[in-house]
PDB file of C-alpha atoms in Angstrom:
ATOM      1  CA  MET U   1     -23.685-107.098-184.611  1.00  0.00           C
ATOM      2  CA  GLU U   2     -24.140-104.174-186.983  1.00  0.00           C
ATOM      3  CA  LYS U   3     -20.362-104.005-187.403  1.00  0.00           C
ATOM      4  CA  LYS U   4     -20.233-107.661-188.477  1.00  0.00           C
ATOM      5  CA  TRP U   5     -22.918-107.059-191.093  1.00  0.00           C
ATOM      6  CA  SER U   6     -20.933-104.130-192.466  1.00  0.00           C
ATOM      7  CA  GLU U   7     -17.740-106.219-192.712  1.00  0.00           C
ATOM      8  CA  TRP U   8     -19.653-108.996-194.481  1.00  0.00           C
ATOM      9  CA  LEU U   9     -21.054-106.538-197.003  1.00  0.00           C
ATOM     10  CA  GLU U  10     -17.566-105.202-197.692  1.00  0.00           C
ATOM     11  CA  GLN U  11     -16.332-108.738-198.352  1.00  0.00           C
ATOM     12  CA  ILE U  12     -19.118-109.311-200.848  1.00  0.00           C
ATOM     13  CA  LYS U  13     -18.351-106.083-202.637  1.00  0.00           C
ATOM     14  CA  SER U  14     -14.622-106.936-202.846  1.00  0.00           C
ATOM     15  CA  HIS U  15     -15.287-110.202-204.737  1.00  0.00           C
ATOM     16  CA  SER U  16     -17.149-108.512-207.533  1.00  0.00           C
ATOM     17  CA  LYS U  17     -17.253-105.044-208.858  1.00  0.00           C
ATOM     18  CA  PHE U  18     -20.818-105.518-210.010  1.00  0.00           C
ATOM     19  CA  PRO U  19     -22.792-107.852-207.685  1.00  0.00           C
ATOM     20  CA  ASN U  20     -24.988-110.466-209.282  1.00  0.00           C
ATOM     21  CA  LYS U  21     -28.645-111.112-208.512  1.00  0.00           C
ATOM     22  CA  ASN U  22     -27.916-113.444-205.587  1.00  0.00           C
ATOM     23  CA  GLN U  23     -25.603-110.940-204.012  1.00  0.00           C
ATOM     24  CA  LEU U  24     -28.139-108.160-204.494  1.00  0.00           C
ATOM     25  CA  LEU U  25     -30.824-110.295-202.888  1.00  0.00           C
ATOM     26  CA  LEU U  26     -28.509-111.069-199.988  1.00  0.00           C
ATOM     27  CA  ILE U  27     -27.704-107.382-199.552  1.00  0.00           C
ATOM     28  CA  PHE U  28     -31.427-106.541-199.580  1.00  0.00           C
ATOM     29  CA  LEU U  29     -32.175-109.181-196.938  1.00  0.00           C
ATOM     30  CA  CYS U  30     -29.331-107.917-194.759  1.00  0.00           C
ATOM     31  CA  GLY U  31     -30.633-104.367-194.995  1.00  0.00           C
ATOM     32  CA  LEU U  32     -34.148-105.512-194.178  1.00  0.00           C
ATOM     33  CA  LEU U  33     -32.861-107.413-191.143  1.00  0.00           C
ATOM     34  CA  LEU U  34     -30.982-104.340-189.912  1.00  0.00           C
ATOM     35  CA  LEU U  35     -34.137-102.265-190.348  1.00  0.00           C
ATOM     36  CA  VAL U  36     -36.139-104.723-188.235  1.00  0.00           C
ATOM     37  CA  ILE U  37     -33.473-104.700-185.516  1.00  0.00           C
ATOM     38  CA  VAL U  38     -33.268-100.918-185.137  1.00  0.00           C
ATOM     39  CA  TRP U  39     -37.010-100.251-185.642  1.00  0.00           C
ATOM     40  CA  PRO U  40     -38.663 -99.175-182.332  1.00  0.00           C
ATOM     41  CA  VAL U  41     -41.114-101.717-180.995  1.00  0.00           C
ATOM     42  CA  SER U  42     -44.450-100.551-179.580  1.00  0.00           C
ATOM     43  CA  ASP U  43     -46.129-102.511-176.772  1.00  0.00           C
ATOM     44  CA  GLY U  44     -49.579-101.773-178.241  1.00  0.00           C
ATOM     45  CA  ARG U  45     -50.695 -99.620-175.331  1.00  0.00           C
ATOM     46  CA  GLU U  46     -51.806 -96.089-176.076  1.00  0.00           C
ATOM     47  CA  GLU U  47     -51.264 -93.314-173.600  1.00  0.00           C
ATOM     48  CA  PRO U  48     -54.503 -91.560-172.673  1.00  0.00           C
ATOM     49  CA  ASP U  49     -54.873 -88.026-173.842  1.00  0.00           C
ATOM     50  CA  SER U  50     -54.450 -85.824-170.787  1.00  0.00           C
ATOM     51  CA  GLY U  51     -56.822 -83.101-171.999  1.00  0.00           C
ATOM     52  CA  THR U  52     -59.643 -85.556-172.679  1.00  0.00           C
ATOM     53  CA  THR U  53     -59.175 -87.297-169.333  1.00  0.00           C
ATOM     54  CA  GLU U  54     -59.246 -84.105-167.359  1.00  0.00           C
ATOM     55  CA  ALA U  55     -62.327 -82.892-169.176  1.00  0.00           C
ATOM     56  CA  GLY U  56     -64.108 -86.164-168.520  1.00  0.00           C
ATOM     57  CA  LEU U  57     -63.283 -86.112-164.842  1.00  0.00           C
ATOM     58  CA  SER U  58     -64.236 -82.515-164.361  1.00  0.00           C
ATOM     59  CA  GLY U  59     -67.542 -83.027-166.121  1.00  0.00           C
ATOM     60  CA  GLY U  60     -68.325 -86.271-164.307  1.00  0.00           C
ATOM     61  CA  ALA U  61     -69.172 -88.132-167.523  1.00  0.00           C
ATOM     62  CA  ASN U  62     -66.855 -91.040-166.762  1.00  0.00           C
ATOM     63  CA  ASP U  63     -67.513 -91.005-163.024  1.00  0.00           C
ATOM     64  CA  PRO U  64     -71.082 -90.035-162.043  1.00  0.00           C
ATOM     65  CA  GLY U  65     -70.207 -90.169-158.341  1.00  0.00           C
ATOM     66  CA  LYS U  66     -67.375 -87.700-158.783  1.00  0.00           C
ATOM     67  CA  GLY U  67     -69.605 -85.476-160.897  1.00  0.00           C
ATOM     68  CA  ARG U  68     -72.181 -85.325-158.108  1.00  0.00           C
ATOM     69  CA  THR U  69     -69.459 -84.611-155.556  1.00  0.00           C
ATOM     70  CA  GLU U  70     -68.087 -81.707-157.577  1.00  0.00           C
ATOM     71  CA  MET U  71     -71.599 -80.379-158.116  1.00  0.00           C
ATOM     72  CA  ASP U  72     -72.268 -80.494-154.360  1.00  0.00           C
ATOM     73  CA  SER U  73     -68.953 -78.819-153.615  1.00  0.00           C
ATOM     74  CA  GLY U  74     -69.794 -76.123-156.170  1.00  0.00           C
ATOM     75  CA  ARG U  75     -73.091 -75.398-154.439  1.00  0.00           C
ATOM     76  CA  GLN U  76     -71.380 -75.287-151.053  1.00  0.00           C
ATOM     77  CA  GLY U  77     -68.795 -72.875-152.443  1.00  0.00           C
ATOM     78  CA  ALA U  78     -71.484 -70.548-153.812  1.00  0.00           C
ATOM     79  CA  TYR U  79     -73.346 -70.708-150.477  1.00  0.00           C
ATOM     80  CA  ALA U  80     -70.172 -69.866-148.526  1.00  0.00           C
ATOM     81  CA  GLU U  81     -69.416 -66.904-150.790  1.00  0.00           C
ATOM     82  CA  SER U  82     -72.917 -65.451-150.416  1.00  0.00           C
ATOM     83  CA  VAL U  83     -72.837 -65.792-146.619  1.00  0.00           C
ATOM     84  CA  GLU U  84     -69.389 -64.215-146.395  1.00  0.00           C
ATOM     85  CA  ALA U  85     -70.430 -61.309-148.620  1.00  0.00           C
ATOM     86  CA  TYR U  86     -73.479 -60.604-146.441  1.00  0.00           C
ATOM     87  CA  GLU U  87     -71.342 -60.750-143.289  1.00  0.00           C
ATOM     88  CA  GLU U  88     -68.892 -58.221-144.746  1.00  0.00           C
ATOM     89  CA  TYR U  89     -71.754 -55.947-145.771  1.00  0.00           C
ATOM     90  CA  LEU U  90     -73.185 -55.897-142.239  1.00  0.00           C
ATOM     91  CA  GLU U  91     -69.750 -55.423-140.681  1.00  0.00           C
ATOM     92  CA  GLN U  92     -68.963 -52.387-142.833  1.00  0.00           C
ATOM     93  CA  ARG U  93     -72.361 -50.793-142.225  1.00  0.00           C
ATOM     94  CA  LEU U  94     -72.163 -51.277-138.461  1.00  0.00           C
ATOM     95  CA  SER U  95     -68.548 -50.153-138.067  1.00  0.00           C
ATOM     96  CA  SER U  96     -69.211 -47.013-140.133  1.00  0.00           C
ATOM     97  CA  ALA U  97     -72.238 -46.128-138.000  1.00  0.00           C
ATOM     98  CA  LEU U  98     -70.522 -46.772-134.663  1.00  0.00           C
ATOM     99  CA  GLU U  99     -67.612 -44.466-135.482  1.00  0.00           C
ATOM    100  CA  TYR U 100     -70.065 -41.542-135.462  1.00  0.00           C
ATOM    101  CA  VAL U 101     -71.172 -42.358-131.905  1.00  0.00           C
ATOM    102  CA  GLU U 102     -69.508 -40.259-129.214  1.00  0.00           C
ATOM    103  CA  GLY U 103     -66.792 -42.092-127.339  1.00  0.00           C
ATOM    104  CA  VAL U 104     -66.603 -45.079-129.665  1.00  0.00           C
ATOM    105  CA  GLY U 105     -63.722 -43.935-131.860  1.00  0.00           C
ATOM    106  CA  ARG U 106     -62.375 -46.254-134.540  1.00  0.00           C
ATOM    107  CA  ALA U 107     -64.151 -49.595-134.539  1.00  0.00           C
ATOM    108  CA  GLU U 108     -63.770 -52.988-136.136  1.00  0.00           C
ATOM    109  CA  VAL U 109     -66.776 -55.311-136.333  1.00  0.00           C
ATOM    110  CA  VAL U 110     -66.928 -59.079-136.776  1.00  0.00           C
ATOM    111  CA  ILE U 111     -70.303 -60.722-137.433  1.00  0.00           C
ATOM    112  CA  THR U 112     -71.052 -64.421-137.767  1.00  0.00           C
ATOM    113  CA  LEU U 113     -74.258 -65.768-139.259  1.00  0.00           C
ATOM    114  CA  LYS U 114     -76.107 -68.766-137.910  1.00  0.00           C
ATOM    115  CA  SER U 115     -77.879 -69.594-141.156  1.00  0.00           C
ATOM    116  CA  SER U 116     -78.404 -68.314-144.652  1.00  0.00           C
ATOM    117  CA  GLY U 117     -81.436 -66.377-145.765  1.00  0.00           C
ATOM    118  CA  GLN U 118     -84.612 -68.067-146.887  1.00  0.00           C
ATOM    119  CA  ARG U 119     -86.858 -67.349-149.842  1.00  0.00           C
ATOM    120  CA  ILE U 120     -90.475 -68.430-149.574  1.00  0.00           C
ATOM    121  CA  VAL U 121     -92.126 -69.321-152.872  1.00  0.00           C
ATOM    122  CA  GLU U 122     -95.764 -68.393-153.403  1.00  0.00           C
ATOM    123  CA  LYS U 123     -98.009 -71.444-153.745  1.00  0.00           C
ATOM    124  CA  ASP U 124    -101.543 -71.944-154.972  1.00  0.00           C
ATOM    125  CA  GLN U 125    -103.514 -74.273-152.745  1.00  0.00           C
ATOM    126  CA  SER U 126    -106.585 -76.136-153.881  1.00  0.00           C
ATOM    127  CA  SER U 127    -108.731 -78.512-151.877  1.00  0.00           C
ATOM    128  CA  SER U 128    -111.659 -80.763-152.613  1.00  0.00           C
ATOM    129  CA  SER U 129    -113.965 -82.974-150.593  1.00  0.00           C
ATOM    130  CA  GLN U 130    -116.295 -85.776-151.547  1.00  0.00           C
ATOM    131  CA  ALA U 131    -118.956 -87.383-149.372  1.00  0.00           C
ATOM    132  CA  SER U 132    -120.597 -90.719-150.015  1.00  0.00           C
ATOM    133  CA  SER U 133    -122.987 -92.968-148.150  1.00  0.00           C
ATOM    134  CA  GLU U 134    -123.626 -96.661-148.437  1.00  0.00           C
ATOM    135  CA  GLU U 135    -125.951 -99.108-146.771  1.00  0.00           C
ATOM    136  CA  ASP U 136    -124.433-101.954-144.834  1.00  0.00           C
ATOM    137  CA  GLN U 137    -125.721-105.523-144.448  1.00  0.00           C
ATOM    138  CA  ASN U 138    -127.645-104.688-141.277  1.00  0.00           C
ATOM    139  CA  GLY U 139    -129.693-101.982-142.954  1.00  0.00           C
ATOM    140  CA  GLY U 140    -127.708 -99.116-141.522  1.00  0.00           C
ATOM    141  CA  THR U 141    -126.124 -96.284-143.442  1.00  0.00           C
ATOM    142  CA  ARG U 142    -122.422 -95.555-143.425  1.00  0.00           C
ATOM    143  CA  GLU U 143    -121.176 -92.199-144.580  1.00  0.00           C
ATOM    144  CA  THR U 144    -117.617 -91.526-145.709  1.00  0.00           C
ATOM    145  CA  GLN U 145    -115.981 -88.267-146.616  1.00  0.00           C
ATOM    146  CA  ASN U 146    -112.745 -87.892-148.577  1.00  0.00           C
ATOM    147  CA  ARG U 147    -110.755 -84.677-148.525  1.00  0.00           C
ATOM    148  CA  SER U 148    -107.697 -83.838-150.595  1.00  0.00           C
ATOM    149  CA  SER U 149    -105.522 -80.773-150.986  1.00  0.00           C
ATOM    150  CA  ASP U 150    -102.810 -79.837-153.434  1.00  0.00           C
ATOM    151  CA  LYS U 151    -100.165 -77.107-153.520  1.00  0.00           C
ATOM    152  CA  THR U 152     -98.458 -75.876-156.658  1.00  0.00           C
ATOM    153  CA  SER U 153     -95.733 -73.258-156.956  1.00  0.00           C
ATOM    154  CA  VAL U 154     -96.507 -69.974-158.673  1.00  0.00           C
ATOM    155  CA  TYR U 155     -94.165 -69.014-161.506  1.00  0.00           C
ATOM    156  CA  THR U 156     -93.539 -65.753-163.306  1.00  0.00           C
ATOM    157  CA  GLN U 157     -92.630 -65.705-166.982  1.00  0.00           C
ATOM    158  CA  GLY U 158     -89.766 -63.569-168.213  1.00  0.00           C
ATOM    159  CA  SER U 159     -89.452 -61.744-171.516  1.00  0.00           C
ATOM    160  CA  ASP U 160     -87.389 -64.619-172.909  1.00  0.00           C
ATOM    161  CA  GLY U 161     -90.072 -67.144-172.016  1.00  0.00           C
ATOM    162  CA  SER U 162     -88.241 -68.587-169.006  1.00  0.00           C
ATOM    163  CA  GLN U 163     -90.176 -69.269-165.820  1.00  0.00           C
ATOM    164  CA  THR U 164     -88.931 -68.493-162.318  1.00  0.00           C
ATOM    165  CA  PRO U 165     -90.660 -69.114-158.969  1.00  0.00           C
ATOM    166  CA  TYR U 166     -92.503 -66.137-157.527  1.00  0.00           C
ATOM    167  CA  ILE U 167     -90.903 -65.140-154.208  1.00  0.00           C
ATOM    168  CA  SER U 168     -93.570 -63.945-151.792  1.00  0.00           C
ATOM    169  CA  LYS U 169     -91.285 -63.415-148.787  1.00  0.00           C
ATOM    170  CA  GLU U 170     -87.540 -63.245-148.202  1.00  0.00           C
ATOM    171  CA  LEU U 171     -86.079 -63.825-144.738  1.00  0.00           C
ATOM    172  CA  THR U 172     -82.691 -62.362-143.835  1.00  0.00           C
ATOM    173  CA  PRO U 173     -80.020 -64.638-142.328  1.00  0.00           C
ATOM    174  CA  GLU U 174     -80.008 -65.072-138.565  1.00  0.00           C
ATOM    175  CA  ILE U 175     -77.026 -63.548-136.745  1.00  0.00           C
ATOM    176  CA  GLU U 176     -75.105 -65.831-134.381  1.00  0.00           C
ATOM    177  CA  GLY U 177     -72.844 -63.292-132.683  1.00  0.00           C
ATOM    178  CA  VAL U 178     -71.307 -59.811-132.910  1.00  0.00           C
ATOM    179  CA  LEU U 179     -67.839 -58.682-131.847  1.00  0.00           C
ATOM    180  CA  VAL U 180     -66.964 -54.972-131.683  1.00  0.00           C
ATOM    181  CA  ILE U 181     -63.392 -53.817-131.091  1.00  0.00           C
ATOM    182  CA  ALA U 182     -63.478 -50.066-130.448  1.00  0.00           C
ATOM    183  CA  GLU U 183     -61.131 -47.452-129.052  1.00  0.00           C
ATOM    184  CA  GLY U 184     -63.710 -46.596-126.401  1.00  0.00           C
ATOM    185  CA  GLY U 185     -64.451 -50.226-125.651  1.00  0.00           C
ATOM    186  CA  GLU U 186     -63.383 -49.924-121.987  1.00  0.00           C
ATOM    187  CA  ASN U 187     -66.012 -47.284-121.164  1.00  0.00           C
ATOM    188  CA  ALA U 188     -69.150 -48.726-119.560  1.00  0.00           C
ATOM    189  CA  VAL U 189     -71.431 -46.129-121.156  1.00  0.00           C
ATOM    190  CA  VAL U 190     -69.977 -46.796-124.607  1.00  0.00           C
ATOM    191  CA  ILE U 191     -70.359 -50.545-124.111  1.00  0.00           C
ATOM    192  CA  GLN U 192     -73.996 -50.097-123.121  1.00  0.00           C
ATOM    193  CA  ASN U 193     -74.713 -47.840-126.100  1.00  0.00           C
ATOM    194  CA  ILE U 194     -73.102 -50.247-128.570  1.00  0.00           C
ATOM    195  CA  THR U 195     -74.938 -53.228-127.090  1.00  0.00           C
ATOM    196  CA  GLU U 196     -78.313 -51.500-127.251  1.00  0.00           C
ATOM    197  CA  ALA U 197     -77.673 -50.364-130.826  1.00  0.00           C
ATOM    198  CA  ILE U 198     -76.841 -53.904-131.962  1.00  0.00           C
ATOM    199  CA  GLN U 199     -79.911 -55.299-130.206  1.00  0.00           C
ATOM    200  CA  ALA U 200     -82.115 -52.700-131.865  1.00  0.00           C
ATOM    201  CA  LEU U 201     -80.664 -53.364-135.318  1.00  0.00           C
ATOM    202  CA  PHE U 202     -80.356 -57.142-135.329  1.00  0.00           C
ATOM    203  CA  GLY U 203     -82.399 -58.423-132.382  1.00  0.00           C
ATOM    204  CA  VAL U 204     -79.374 -60.238-130.959  1.00  0.00           C
ATOM    205  CA  GLU U 205     -79.338 -61.283-127.306  1.00  0.00           C
ATOM    206  CA  ALA U 206     -76.940 -59.408-125.043  1.00  0.00           C
ATOM    207  CA  HIS U 207     -74.859 -62.506-124.269  1.00  0.00           C
ATOM    208  CA  LYS U 208     -74.072 -62.848-127.987  1.00  0.00           C
ATOM    209  CA  ILE U 209     -72.537 -59.359-128.144  1.00  0.00           C
ATOM    210  CA  LYS U 210     -68.953 -58.735-127.070  1.00  0.00           C
ATOM    211  CA  ILE U 211     -67.370 -55.272-126.810  1.00  0.00           C
ATOM    212  CA  MET U 212     -63.593 -54.986-126.471  1.00  0.00           C
ATOM    213  CA  LYS U 213     -61.108 -52.125-126.352  1.00  0.00           C
ATOM    214  CA  ARG U 214     -59.018 -51.514-129.431  1.00  0.00           C
ATOM    215  CA  THR U 215     -55.277 -51.041-129.081  1.00  0.00           C
ATOM    216  CA  ASP U 216     -52.902 -50.159-131.897  1.00  0.00           C
ATOM    217  CA  THR U 217     -49.624 -52.045-131.646  1.00  0.00           C
TER     218      THR U 217
END
């Protein structure tokens, strides 16, 4: 179609060296029509900005449910990291100590925790009681006593003015089981010594302790 318009324009030019007003108007309209034909047409829909969408989803502003889910998963991730770090700390301490025991040799230790540690917050407890008596319709006296108690957490104030709960007691995580793989793990005396040492350190029952011989392949 564009070729036909070009041929038509050439014919108009050939009839007159200087086109008149009508011819100029016709040429202008033809050019305008060609511009409309080749101009890209938008469907009116705007593509969402990927950066804004991702930020909204990650923050949970557009989807409160997803925001709560990511918050919960974040807490679970922090909990898992703290438990794993404590397990590794105990494993390194125990393996280093056992290697100094006669007959144990090189040792690898695996410890699993049953639960995380617990921090107990100090609380102020207040109680009050109130007694009252009233006379009933038969001339008797009825006494009632109301008691109430309230507990509030104790906070400590930092230098920046922030308040944090006062921890009165901190309980270490409970150990679920202990595995020791040692070079002397086949010796009955070594097994007994390792078992008694673990029981003395962690208070773990004997059936939750497993001693095995280490072999280098």
